[in-house]
Short mmCIF file of C-alpha atoms and ligand atoms in Angstrom, two decimals:
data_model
loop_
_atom_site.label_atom_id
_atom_site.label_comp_id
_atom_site.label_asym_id
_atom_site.label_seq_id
_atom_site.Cartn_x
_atom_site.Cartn_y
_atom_site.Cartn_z
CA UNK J 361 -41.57 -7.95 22.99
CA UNK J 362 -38.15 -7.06 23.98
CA UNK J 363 -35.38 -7.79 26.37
CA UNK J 364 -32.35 -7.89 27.14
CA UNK J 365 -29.86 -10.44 26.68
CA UNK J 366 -30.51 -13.82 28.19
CA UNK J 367 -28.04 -14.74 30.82
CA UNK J 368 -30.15 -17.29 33.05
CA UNK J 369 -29.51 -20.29 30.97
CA UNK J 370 -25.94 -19.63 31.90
CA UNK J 371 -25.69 -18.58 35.63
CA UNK J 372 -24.56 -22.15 36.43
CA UNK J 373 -22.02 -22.29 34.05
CA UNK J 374 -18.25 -21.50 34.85
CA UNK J 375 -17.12 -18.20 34.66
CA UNK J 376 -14.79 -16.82 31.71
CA UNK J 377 -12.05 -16.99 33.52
CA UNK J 378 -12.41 -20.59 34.40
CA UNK J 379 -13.28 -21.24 30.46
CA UNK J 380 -10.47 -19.40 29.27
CA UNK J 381 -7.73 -21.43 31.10
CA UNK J 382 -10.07 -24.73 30.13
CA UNK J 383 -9.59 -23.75 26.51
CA UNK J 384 -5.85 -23.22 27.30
CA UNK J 385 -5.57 -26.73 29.16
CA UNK J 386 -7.40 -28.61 26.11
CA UNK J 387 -4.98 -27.44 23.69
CA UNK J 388 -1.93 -27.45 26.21
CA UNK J 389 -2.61 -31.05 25.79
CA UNK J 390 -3.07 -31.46 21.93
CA UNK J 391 -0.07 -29.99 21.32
CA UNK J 392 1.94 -31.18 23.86
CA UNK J 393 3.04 -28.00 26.01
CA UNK J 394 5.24 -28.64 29.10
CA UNK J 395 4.24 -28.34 32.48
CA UNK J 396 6.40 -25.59 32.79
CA UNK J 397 5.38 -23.40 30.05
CA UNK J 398 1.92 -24.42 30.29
CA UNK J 399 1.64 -23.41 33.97
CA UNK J 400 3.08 -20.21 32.91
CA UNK J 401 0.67 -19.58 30.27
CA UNK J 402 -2.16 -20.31 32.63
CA UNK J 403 -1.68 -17.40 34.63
CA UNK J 404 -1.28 -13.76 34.10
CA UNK J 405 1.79 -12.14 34.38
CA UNK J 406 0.57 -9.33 36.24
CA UNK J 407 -2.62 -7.43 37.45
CA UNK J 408 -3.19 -4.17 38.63
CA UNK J 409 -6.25 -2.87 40.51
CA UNK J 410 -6.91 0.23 41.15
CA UNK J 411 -9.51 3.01 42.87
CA UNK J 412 -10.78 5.91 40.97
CA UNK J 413 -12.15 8.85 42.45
CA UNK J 414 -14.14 10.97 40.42
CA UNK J 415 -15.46 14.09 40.74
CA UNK J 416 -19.18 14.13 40.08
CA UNK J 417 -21.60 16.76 38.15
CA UNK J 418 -23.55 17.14 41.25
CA UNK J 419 -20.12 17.94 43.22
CA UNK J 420 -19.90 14.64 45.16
CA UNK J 421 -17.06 12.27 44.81
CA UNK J 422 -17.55 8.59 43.63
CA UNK J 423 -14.99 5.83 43.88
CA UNK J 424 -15.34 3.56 40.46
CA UNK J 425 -13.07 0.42 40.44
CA UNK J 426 -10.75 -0.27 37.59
CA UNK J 427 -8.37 -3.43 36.20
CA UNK J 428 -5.50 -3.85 33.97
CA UNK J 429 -4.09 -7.03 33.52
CA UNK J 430 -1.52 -7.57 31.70
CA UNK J 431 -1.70 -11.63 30.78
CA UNK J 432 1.86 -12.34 28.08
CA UNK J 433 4.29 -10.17 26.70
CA UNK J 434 7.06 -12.82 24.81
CA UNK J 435 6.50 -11.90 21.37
CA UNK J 436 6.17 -7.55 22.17
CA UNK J 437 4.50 -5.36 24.43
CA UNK J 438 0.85 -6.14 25.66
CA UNK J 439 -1.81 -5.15 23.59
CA UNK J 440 -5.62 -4.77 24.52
CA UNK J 441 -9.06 -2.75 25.39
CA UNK J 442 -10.63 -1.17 27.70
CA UNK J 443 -14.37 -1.98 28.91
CA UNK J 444 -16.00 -0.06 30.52
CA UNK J 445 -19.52 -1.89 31.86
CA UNK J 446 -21.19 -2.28 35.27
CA UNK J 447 -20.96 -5.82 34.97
CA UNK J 448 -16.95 -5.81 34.33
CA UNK J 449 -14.97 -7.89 36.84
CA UNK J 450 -11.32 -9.04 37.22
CA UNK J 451 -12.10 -12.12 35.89
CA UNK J 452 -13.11 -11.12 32.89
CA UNK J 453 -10.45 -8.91 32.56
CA UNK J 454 -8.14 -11.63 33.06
CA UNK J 455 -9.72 -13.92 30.10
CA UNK J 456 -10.17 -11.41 28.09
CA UNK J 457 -6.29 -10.39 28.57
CA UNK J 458 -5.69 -14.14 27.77
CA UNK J 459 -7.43 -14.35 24.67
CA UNK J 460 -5.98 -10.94 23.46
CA UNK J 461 -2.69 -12.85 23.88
CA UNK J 462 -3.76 -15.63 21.61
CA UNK J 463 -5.54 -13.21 18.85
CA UNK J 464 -1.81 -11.42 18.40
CA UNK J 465 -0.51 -14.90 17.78
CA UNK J 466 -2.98 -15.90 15.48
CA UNK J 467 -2.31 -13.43 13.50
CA UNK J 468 1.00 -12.99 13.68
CA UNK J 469 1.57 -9.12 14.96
CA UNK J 470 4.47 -8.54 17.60
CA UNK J 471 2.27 -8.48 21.05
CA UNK J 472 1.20 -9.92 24.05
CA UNK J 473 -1.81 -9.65 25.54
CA UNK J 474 -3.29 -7.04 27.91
CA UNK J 475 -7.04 -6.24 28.77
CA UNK J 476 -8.63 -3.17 30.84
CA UNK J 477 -11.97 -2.49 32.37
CA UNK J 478 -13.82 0.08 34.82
CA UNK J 479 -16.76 -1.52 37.00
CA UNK J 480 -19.14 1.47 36.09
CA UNK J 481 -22.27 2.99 33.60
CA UNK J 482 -20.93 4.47 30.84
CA UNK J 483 -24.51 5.38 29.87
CA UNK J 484 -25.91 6.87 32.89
CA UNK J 485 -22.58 9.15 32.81
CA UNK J 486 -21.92 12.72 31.07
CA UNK J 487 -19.20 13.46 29.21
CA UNK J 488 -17.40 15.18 31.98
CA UNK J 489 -17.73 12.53 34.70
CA UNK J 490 -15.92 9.78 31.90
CA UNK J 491 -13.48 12.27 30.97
CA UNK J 492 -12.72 12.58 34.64
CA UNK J 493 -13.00 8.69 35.27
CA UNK J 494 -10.98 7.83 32.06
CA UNK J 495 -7.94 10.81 32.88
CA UNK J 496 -7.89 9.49 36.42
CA UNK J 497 -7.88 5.76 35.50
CA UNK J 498 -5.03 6.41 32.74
CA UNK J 499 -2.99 7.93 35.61
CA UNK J 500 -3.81 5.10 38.15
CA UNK J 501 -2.59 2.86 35.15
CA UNK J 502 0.10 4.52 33.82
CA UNK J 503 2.45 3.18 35.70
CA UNK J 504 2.03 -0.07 33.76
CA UNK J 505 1.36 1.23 30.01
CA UNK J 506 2.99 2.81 27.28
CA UNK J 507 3.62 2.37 23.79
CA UNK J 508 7.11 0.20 24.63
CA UNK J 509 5.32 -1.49 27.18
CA UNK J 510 1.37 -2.76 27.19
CA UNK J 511 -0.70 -0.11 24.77
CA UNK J 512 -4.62 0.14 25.75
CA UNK J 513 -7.57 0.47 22.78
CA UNK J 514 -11.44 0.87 22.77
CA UNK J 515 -13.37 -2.53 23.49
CA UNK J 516 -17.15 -2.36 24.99
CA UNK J 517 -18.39 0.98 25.49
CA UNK J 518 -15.14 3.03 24.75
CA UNK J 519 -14.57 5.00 21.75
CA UNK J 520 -12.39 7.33 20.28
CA UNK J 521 -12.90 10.42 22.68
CA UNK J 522 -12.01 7.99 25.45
CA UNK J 523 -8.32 6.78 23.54
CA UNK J 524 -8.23 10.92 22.82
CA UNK J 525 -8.26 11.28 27.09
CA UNK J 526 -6.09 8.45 27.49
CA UNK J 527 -3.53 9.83 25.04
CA UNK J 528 -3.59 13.14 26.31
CA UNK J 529 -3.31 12.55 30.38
CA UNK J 530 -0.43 10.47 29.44
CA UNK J 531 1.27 12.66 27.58
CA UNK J 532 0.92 15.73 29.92
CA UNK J 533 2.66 13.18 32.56
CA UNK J 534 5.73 12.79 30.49
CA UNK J 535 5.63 16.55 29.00
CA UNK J 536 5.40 15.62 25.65
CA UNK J 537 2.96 14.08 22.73
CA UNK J 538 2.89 10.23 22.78
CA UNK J 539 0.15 9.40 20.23
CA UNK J 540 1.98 5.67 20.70
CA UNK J 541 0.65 4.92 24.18
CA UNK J 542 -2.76 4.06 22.98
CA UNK J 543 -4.76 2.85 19.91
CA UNK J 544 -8.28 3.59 18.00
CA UNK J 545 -7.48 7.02 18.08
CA UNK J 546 -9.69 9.88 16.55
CA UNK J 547 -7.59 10.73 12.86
CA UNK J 548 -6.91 13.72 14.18
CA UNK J 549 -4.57 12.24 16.78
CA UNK J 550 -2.89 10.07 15.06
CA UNK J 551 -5.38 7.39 14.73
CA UNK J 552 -5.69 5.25 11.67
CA UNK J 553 -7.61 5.40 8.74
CA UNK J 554 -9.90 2.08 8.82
CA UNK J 555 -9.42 1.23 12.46
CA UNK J 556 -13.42 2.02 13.19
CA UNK J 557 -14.46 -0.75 10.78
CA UNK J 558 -11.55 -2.85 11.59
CA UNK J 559 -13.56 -5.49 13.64
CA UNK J 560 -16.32 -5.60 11.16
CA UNK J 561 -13.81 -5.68 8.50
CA UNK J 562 -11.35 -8.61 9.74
CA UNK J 563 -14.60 -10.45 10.60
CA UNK J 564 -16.26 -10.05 6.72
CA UNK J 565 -12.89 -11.41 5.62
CA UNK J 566 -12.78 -14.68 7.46
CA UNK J 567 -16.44 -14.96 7.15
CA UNK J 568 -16.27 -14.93 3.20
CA UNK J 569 -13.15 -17.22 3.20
CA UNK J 570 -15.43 -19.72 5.14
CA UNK J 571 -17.88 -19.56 2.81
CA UNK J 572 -15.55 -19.92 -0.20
CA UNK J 573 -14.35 -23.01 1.96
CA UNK J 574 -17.52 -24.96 2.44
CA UNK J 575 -18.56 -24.07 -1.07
CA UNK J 576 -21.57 -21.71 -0.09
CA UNK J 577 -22.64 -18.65 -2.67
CA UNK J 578 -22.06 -15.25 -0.77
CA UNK J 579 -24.85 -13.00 -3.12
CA UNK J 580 -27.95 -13.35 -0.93
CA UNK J 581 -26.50 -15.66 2.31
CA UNK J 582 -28.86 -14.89 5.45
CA UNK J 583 -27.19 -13.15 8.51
CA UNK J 584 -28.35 -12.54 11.75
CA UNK J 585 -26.36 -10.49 13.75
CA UNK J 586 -26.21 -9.84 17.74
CA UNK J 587 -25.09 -6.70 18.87
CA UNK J 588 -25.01 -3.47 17.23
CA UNK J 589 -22.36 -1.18 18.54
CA UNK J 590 -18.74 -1.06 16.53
CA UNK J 591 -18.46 -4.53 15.70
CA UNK J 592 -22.08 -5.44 15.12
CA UNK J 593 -23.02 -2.24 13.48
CA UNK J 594 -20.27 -1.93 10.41
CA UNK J 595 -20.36 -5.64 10.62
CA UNK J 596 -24.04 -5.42 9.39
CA UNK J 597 -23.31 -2.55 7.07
CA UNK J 598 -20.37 -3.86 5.41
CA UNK J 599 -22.02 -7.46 5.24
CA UNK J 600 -24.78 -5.52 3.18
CA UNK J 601 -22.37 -4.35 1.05
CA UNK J 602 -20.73 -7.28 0.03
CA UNK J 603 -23.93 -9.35 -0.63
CA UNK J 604 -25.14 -10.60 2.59
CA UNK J 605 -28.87 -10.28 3.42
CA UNK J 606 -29.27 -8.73 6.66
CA UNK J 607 -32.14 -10.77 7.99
CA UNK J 608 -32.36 -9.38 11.93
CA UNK J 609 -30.02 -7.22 14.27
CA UNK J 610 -30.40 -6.65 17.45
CA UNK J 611 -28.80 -4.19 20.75
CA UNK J 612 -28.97 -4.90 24.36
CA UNK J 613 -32.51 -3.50 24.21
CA UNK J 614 -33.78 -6.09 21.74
CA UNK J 615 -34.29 -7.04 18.25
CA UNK J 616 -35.76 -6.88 15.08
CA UNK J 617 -35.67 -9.23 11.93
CA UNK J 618 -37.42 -9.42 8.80
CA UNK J 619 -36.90 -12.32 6.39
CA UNK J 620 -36.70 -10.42 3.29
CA UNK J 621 -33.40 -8.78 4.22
CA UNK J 622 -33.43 -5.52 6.57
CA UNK J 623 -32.61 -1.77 4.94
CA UNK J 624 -29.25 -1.56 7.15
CA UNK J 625 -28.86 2.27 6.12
CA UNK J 626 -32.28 3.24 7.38
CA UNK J 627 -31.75 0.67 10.58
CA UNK J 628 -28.08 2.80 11.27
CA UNK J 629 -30.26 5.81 11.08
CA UNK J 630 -33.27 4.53 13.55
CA UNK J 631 -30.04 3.46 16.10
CA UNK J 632 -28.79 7.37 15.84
CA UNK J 633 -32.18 8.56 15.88
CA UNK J 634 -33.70 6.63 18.98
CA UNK J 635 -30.57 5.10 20.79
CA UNK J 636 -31.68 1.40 19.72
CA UNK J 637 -32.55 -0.60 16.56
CA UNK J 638 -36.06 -1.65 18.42
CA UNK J 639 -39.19 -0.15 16.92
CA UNK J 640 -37.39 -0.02 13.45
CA UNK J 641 -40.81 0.13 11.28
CA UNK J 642 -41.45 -2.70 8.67
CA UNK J 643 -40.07 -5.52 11.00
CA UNK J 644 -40.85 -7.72 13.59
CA UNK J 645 -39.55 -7.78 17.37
CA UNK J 646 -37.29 -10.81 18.26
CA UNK J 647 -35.73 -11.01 21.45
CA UNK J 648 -32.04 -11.00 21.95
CA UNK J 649 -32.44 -14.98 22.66
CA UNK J 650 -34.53 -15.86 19.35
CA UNK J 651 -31.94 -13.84 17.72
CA UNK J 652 -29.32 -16.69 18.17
CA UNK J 653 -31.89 -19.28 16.84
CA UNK J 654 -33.08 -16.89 13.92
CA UNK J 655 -32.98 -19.19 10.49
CA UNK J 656 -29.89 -17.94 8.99
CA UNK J 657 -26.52 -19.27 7.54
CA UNK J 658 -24.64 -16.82 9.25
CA UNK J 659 -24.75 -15.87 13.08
CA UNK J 660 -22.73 -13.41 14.05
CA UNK J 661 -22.41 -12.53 17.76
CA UNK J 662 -21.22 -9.08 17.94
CA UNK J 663 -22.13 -8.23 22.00
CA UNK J 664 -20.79 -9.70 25.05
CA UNK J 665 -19.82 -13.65 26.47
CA UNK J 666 -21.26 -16.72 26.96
CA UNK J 667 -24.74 -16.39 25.04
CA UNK J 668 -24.31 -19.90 23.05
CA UNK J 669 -25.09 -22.63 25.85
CA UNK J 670 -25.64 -25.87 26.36
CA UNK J 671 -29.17 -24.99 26.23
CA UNK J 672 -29.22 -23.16 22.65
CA UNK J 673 -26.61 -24.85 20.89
CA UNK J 674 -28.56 -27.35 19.29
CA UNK J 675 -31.33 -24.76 18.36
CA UNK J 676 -28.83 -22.64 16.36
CA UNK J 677 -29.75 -22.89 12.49
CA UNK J 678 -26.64 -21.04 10.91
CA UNK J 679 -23.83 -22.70 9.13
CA UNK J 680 -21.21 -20.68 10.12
CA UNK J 681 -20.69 -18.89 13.65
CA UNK J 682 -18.07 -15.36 13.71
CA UNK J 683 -17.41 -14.75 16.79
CA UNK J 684 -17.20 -10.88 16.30
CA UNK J 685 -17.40 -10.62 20.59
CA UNK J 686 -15.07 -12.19 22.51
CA UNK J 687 -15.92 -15.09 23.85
CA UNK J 688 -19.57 -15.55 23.00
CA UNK J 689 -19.64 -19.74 23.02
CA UNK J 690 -19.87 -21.73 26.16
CA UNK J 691 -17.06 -24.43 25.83
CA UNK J 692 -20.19 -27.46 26.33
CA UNK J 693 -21.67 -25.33 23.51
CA UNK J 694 -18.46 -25.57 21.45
CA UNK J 695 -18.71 -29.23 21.14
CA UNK J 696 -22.70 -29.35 20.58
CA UNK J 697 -21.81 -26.88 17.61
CA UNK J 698 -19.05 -29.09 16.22
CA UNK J 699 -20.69 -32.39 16.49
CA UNK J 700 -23.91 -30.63 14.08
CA UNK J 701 -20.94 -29.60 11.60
CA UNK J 702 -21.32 -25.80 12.12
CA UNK J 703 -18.11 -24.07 11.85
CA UNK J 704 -17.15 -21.70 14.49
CA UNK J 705 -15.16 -18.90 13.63
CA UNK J 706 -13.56 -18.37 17.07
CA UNK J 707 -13.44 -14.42 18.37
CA UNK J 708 -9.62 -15.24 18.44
CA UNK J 709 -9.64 -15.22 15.20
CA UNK J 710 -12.90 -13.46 13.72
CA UNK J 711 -12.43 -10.53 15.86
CA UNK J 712 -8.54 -10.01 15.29
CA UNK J 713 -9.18 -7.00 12.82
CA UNK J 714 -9.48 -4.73 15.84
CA UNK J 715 -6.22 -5.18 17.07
CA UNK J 716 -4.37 -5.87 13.73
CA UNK J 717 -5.08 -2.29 12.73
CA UNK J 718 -4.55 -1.47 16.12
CA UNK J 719 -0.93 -2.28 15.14
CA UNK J 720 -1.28 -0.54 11.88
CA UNK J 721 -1.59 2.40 13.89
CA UNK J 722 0.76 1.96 16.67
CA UNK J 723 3.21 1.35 13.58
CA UNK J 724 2.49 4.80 11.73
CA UNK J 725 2.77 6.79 15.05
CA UNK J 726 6.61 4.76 15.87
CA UNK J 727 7.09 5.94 12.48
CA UNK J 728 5.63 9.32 12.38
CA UNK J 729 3.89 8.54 9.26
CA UNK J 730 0.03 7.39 8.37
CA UNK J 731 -0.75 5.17 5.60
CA UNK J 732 -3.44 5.88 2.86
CA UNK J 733 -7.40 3.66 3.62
CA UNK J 734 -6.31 1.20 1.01
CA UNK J 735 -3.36 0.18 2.23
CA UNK J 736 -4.66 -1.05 5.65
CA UNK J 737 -6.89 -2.20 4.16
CA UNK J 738 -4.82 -4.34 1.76
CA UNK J 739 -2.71 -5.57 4.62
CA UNK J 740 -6.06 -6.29 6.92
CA UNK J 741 -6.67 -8.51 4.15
CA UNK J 742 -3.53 -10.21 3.88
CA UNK J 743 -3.31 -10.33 7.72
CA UNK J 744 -6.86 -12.19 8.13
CA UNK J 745 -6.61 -14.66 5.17
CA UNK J 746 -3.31 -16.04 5.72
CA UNK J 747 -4.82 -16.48 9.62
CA UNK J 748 -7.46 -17.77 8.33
CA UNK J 749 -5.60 -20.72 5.96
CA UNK J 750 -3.44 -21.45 8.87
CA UNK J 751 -5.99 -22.09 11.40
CA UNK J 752 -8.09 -24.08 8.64
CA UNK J 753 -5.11 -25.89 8.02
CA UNK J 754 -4.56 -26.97 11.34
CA UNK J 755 -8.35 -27.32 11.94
CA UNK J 756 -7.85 -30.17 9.08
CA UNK J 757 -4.57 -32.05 9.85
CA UNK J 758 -5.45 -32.63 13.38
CA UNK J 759 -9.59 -33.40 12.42
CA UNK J 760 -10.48 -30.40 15.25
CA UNK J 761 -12.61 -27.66 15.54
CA UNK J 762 -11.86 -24.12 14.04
CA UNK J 763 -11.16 -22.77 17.81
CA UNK J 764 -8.78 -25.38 18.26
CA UNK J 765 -6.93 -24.66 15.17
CA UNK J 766 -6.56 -21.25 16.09
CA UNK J 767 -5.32 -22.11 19.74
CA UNK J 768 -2.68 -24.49 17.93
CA UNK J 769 -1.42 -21.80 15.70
CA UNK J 770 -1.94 -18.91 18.42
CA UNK J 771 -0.65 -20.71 21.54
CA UNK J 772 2.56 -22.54 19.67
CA UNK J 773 3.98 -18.97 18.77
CA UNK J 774 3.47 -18.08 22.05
CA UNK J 775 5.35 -20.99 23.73
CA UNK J 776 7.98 -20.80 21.10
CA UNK J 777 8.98 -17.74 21.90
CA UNK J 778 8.66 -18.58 25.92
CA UNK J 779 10.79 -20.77 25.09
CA UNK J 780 13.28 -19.04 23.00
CA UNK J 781 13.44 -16.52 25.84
CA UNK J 782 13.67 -18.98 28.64
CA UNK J 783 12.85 -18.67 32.10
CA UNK J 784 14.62 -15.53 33.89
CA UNK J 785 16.73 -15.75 36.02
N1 LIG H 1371 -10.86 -4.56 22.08
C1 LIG H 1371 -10.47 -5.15 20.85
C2 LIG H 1371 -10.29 -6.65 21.02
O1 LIG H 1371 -10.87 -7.25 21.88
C3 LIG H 1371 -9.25 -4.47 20.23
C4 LIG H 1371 -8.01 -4.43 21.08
C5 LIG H 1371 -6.90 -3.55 20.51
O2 LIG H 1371 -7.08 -2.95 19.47
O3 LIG H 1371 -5.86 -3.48 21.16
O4 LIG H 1371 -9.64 -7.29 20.24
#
């Protein structure tokens, strides 16, 4: 049996926006922001909606909706994705331009936080209507972006083609070649070496320092993983790699598991093949909801928010939670997780190799210049342990939760340098 992912345990449940400025307000209070800075940081700095006509295959005209918000930019220029998903709304975009503003902090690159999204179907559209929606949303947008000023990047459902449009329709607006003005890139453009993986790369990284942290062997740890698109897929394939045993996967189709480890070559191949990683032979069908529970000692949810609720929190078997999607875990769920000792790596933190590389490559097109595999790679490294030690360290001294950690080291930069700035005027 298969479906898609469960949302009806959480329709009561606040919306992201609400939970991102409730995570914001908890730690606003453990670390003892001001009013005024703290009302500041509560609120977006700016938000842009606009209307995008597109022409259709069939010759009519339709009229998608898009957002960019751009939420902080006191430590550099806004930095964030685009979604594109029918269920996108400016809500979301708004939390999710929040959060981006806390995963720079964390780890400690030189932006702010930004966050895009189209209300549309990505995969009920051809390549010509999303080349037509994404050149007419850049220009809607482009008012508001550029690589001084808030640079956009792939999040659900965009990909490299997409940042190749965005890049382009910009450019032919200013009458010359700003590879700058947008990240995740195809290599030919000036993208960087490593940035596909970097999600699934940032988030093997923290996951293994956990491990090393709680004293648990890598060779042969269970992993279930939720999600299989850029973060879930290379997160499963370069989990594999290292040691992990890839015991179920799943897309927003369904799921499949199989307690003896999956083959996650062949399952990569079945997802090209067929479009999903259900009917993979010699495995059993789990549904995107027994997924969560699946016996494992890591969970990794790699799709979209607020699957870990109240209502599954205390089912979850893993030890350790990476939040490779952005804001996966229900606050109420937070605090069921933490009192049963499971450590959460928040998405804040466990997804932060997306945008550090993202920086990599804004970097070596400021610079003209592009940087050999290894060396992002070394510097992703250096980038997501040190974040890592910092939020553990903070996670310890104050006897908190990893999330919390990470909001004391993320939002304190942030409010230093609010307040190094000051107010203007
Ligand atoms: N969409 C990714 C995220 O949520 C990457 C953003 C970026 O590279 O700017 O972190």
């Amino acid at each position: 049996m298969t479906t898609s992912i469960d949302r009806s345990a959480v329709q009561a449940a606040d919306n992201v926006w609400t939970m991102a400025q409730q995570q914001l307000d908890d730690v606003a209070a453990v670390v003892g922001l001001s009013d005024g800075i703290h009302g500041f940081l509560r609120e977006p700095k700016r938000v842009l909606e606009v209307s995008i006509p597109t022409h259709m295959d069939d010759g009519s005209h339709r009229n998608f909706k898009g957002f960019r918000v751009q939420h902080n930019v006191s430590r550099g220029p806004s930095k964030g994705g685009v979604r594109y998903h029918p269920d996108v709304t400016l809500d979301e975009v708004k939390a999710l331009a929040m959060w981006m503003t806390w995963k720079c902090a964390v780890v400690n690159i030189p932006f702010g936080g930004a966050k895009g999204g189209v209300i549309c179907d990505p995969k009920s559209m051809s390549m010509q209507e999303l080349e037509n929606m994404t050149r007419r949303f850049t220009t809607e947008i482009s008012i508001v972006i550029g690589p001084e000023k808030d640079i956009p990047a792939p999040d659900v459902y965009t990909t490299p083609q997409i940042m190749a449009w965005i890049m382009d329709t910009f450019s032919m607006q200013h009458g010359y070649s700003i590879p700058g003005v947008v990240t995740g890139k195809p290599i030919s453009l000036g993208g960087s070496l490593g940035r596909d993986k970097a999600t699934a790369r940032g988030c093997l990284f923290v996951v293994d320092e956990a491990m090393q942290a709680l004293g648990e062997p890598i060779d042969g740890a269970r992993v279930a993983i939720q999600g299989f698109g850029n973060a879930g897929m290379y997160a499963a394939e370069l989990m594999s790699e290292r040691g992990y045993t890839i015991v179920a996967v799943s897309d927003s189709r369904g799921g499949i598991a199989n307690d003896k480890g999956l083959d996650v070559r062949r399952v990569v191949a079945h997802k090209e093949e067929t479009g999903s990683v259900v009917g993979f032979g010699g495995a059993d069908a789990v549904t995107n909801k027994e997924l969560l529970e699946y016996d494992c000692d890591v969970l990794v949810p790699a799709a979209l928010e607020k699957v870990i609720t109240r209502e599954n929190a205390s089912r979850i078997q893993a030890k350790i939670v990476a939040e490779a999607a952005n804001g996966p875990t229900l606050p109420e769920a937070d605090a069921i997780l933490h009192e049963r000792g499971i450590m959460v790596l928040p998405d804040i933190l466990a997804n932060a190799g997306g945008v550090t590389v993202s920086y990599f490559e804004w970097v070596q097109n400021l610079q003209e210049t592009s940087w050999e595999e290894n060396e992002v790679q070394d510097r992703l490294h250096r980038k997501m342990t040190r974040a890592f030690n910092e939020t553990y360290a903070q996670a310890k001294r104050l006897k908190v939760d990893m999330r919390m950690g990470a909001y004391v080291v993320g939002v304190n930069r942030v409010a230093e340098a609010t307040k190094l700035r000051g107010f203007y005027p």
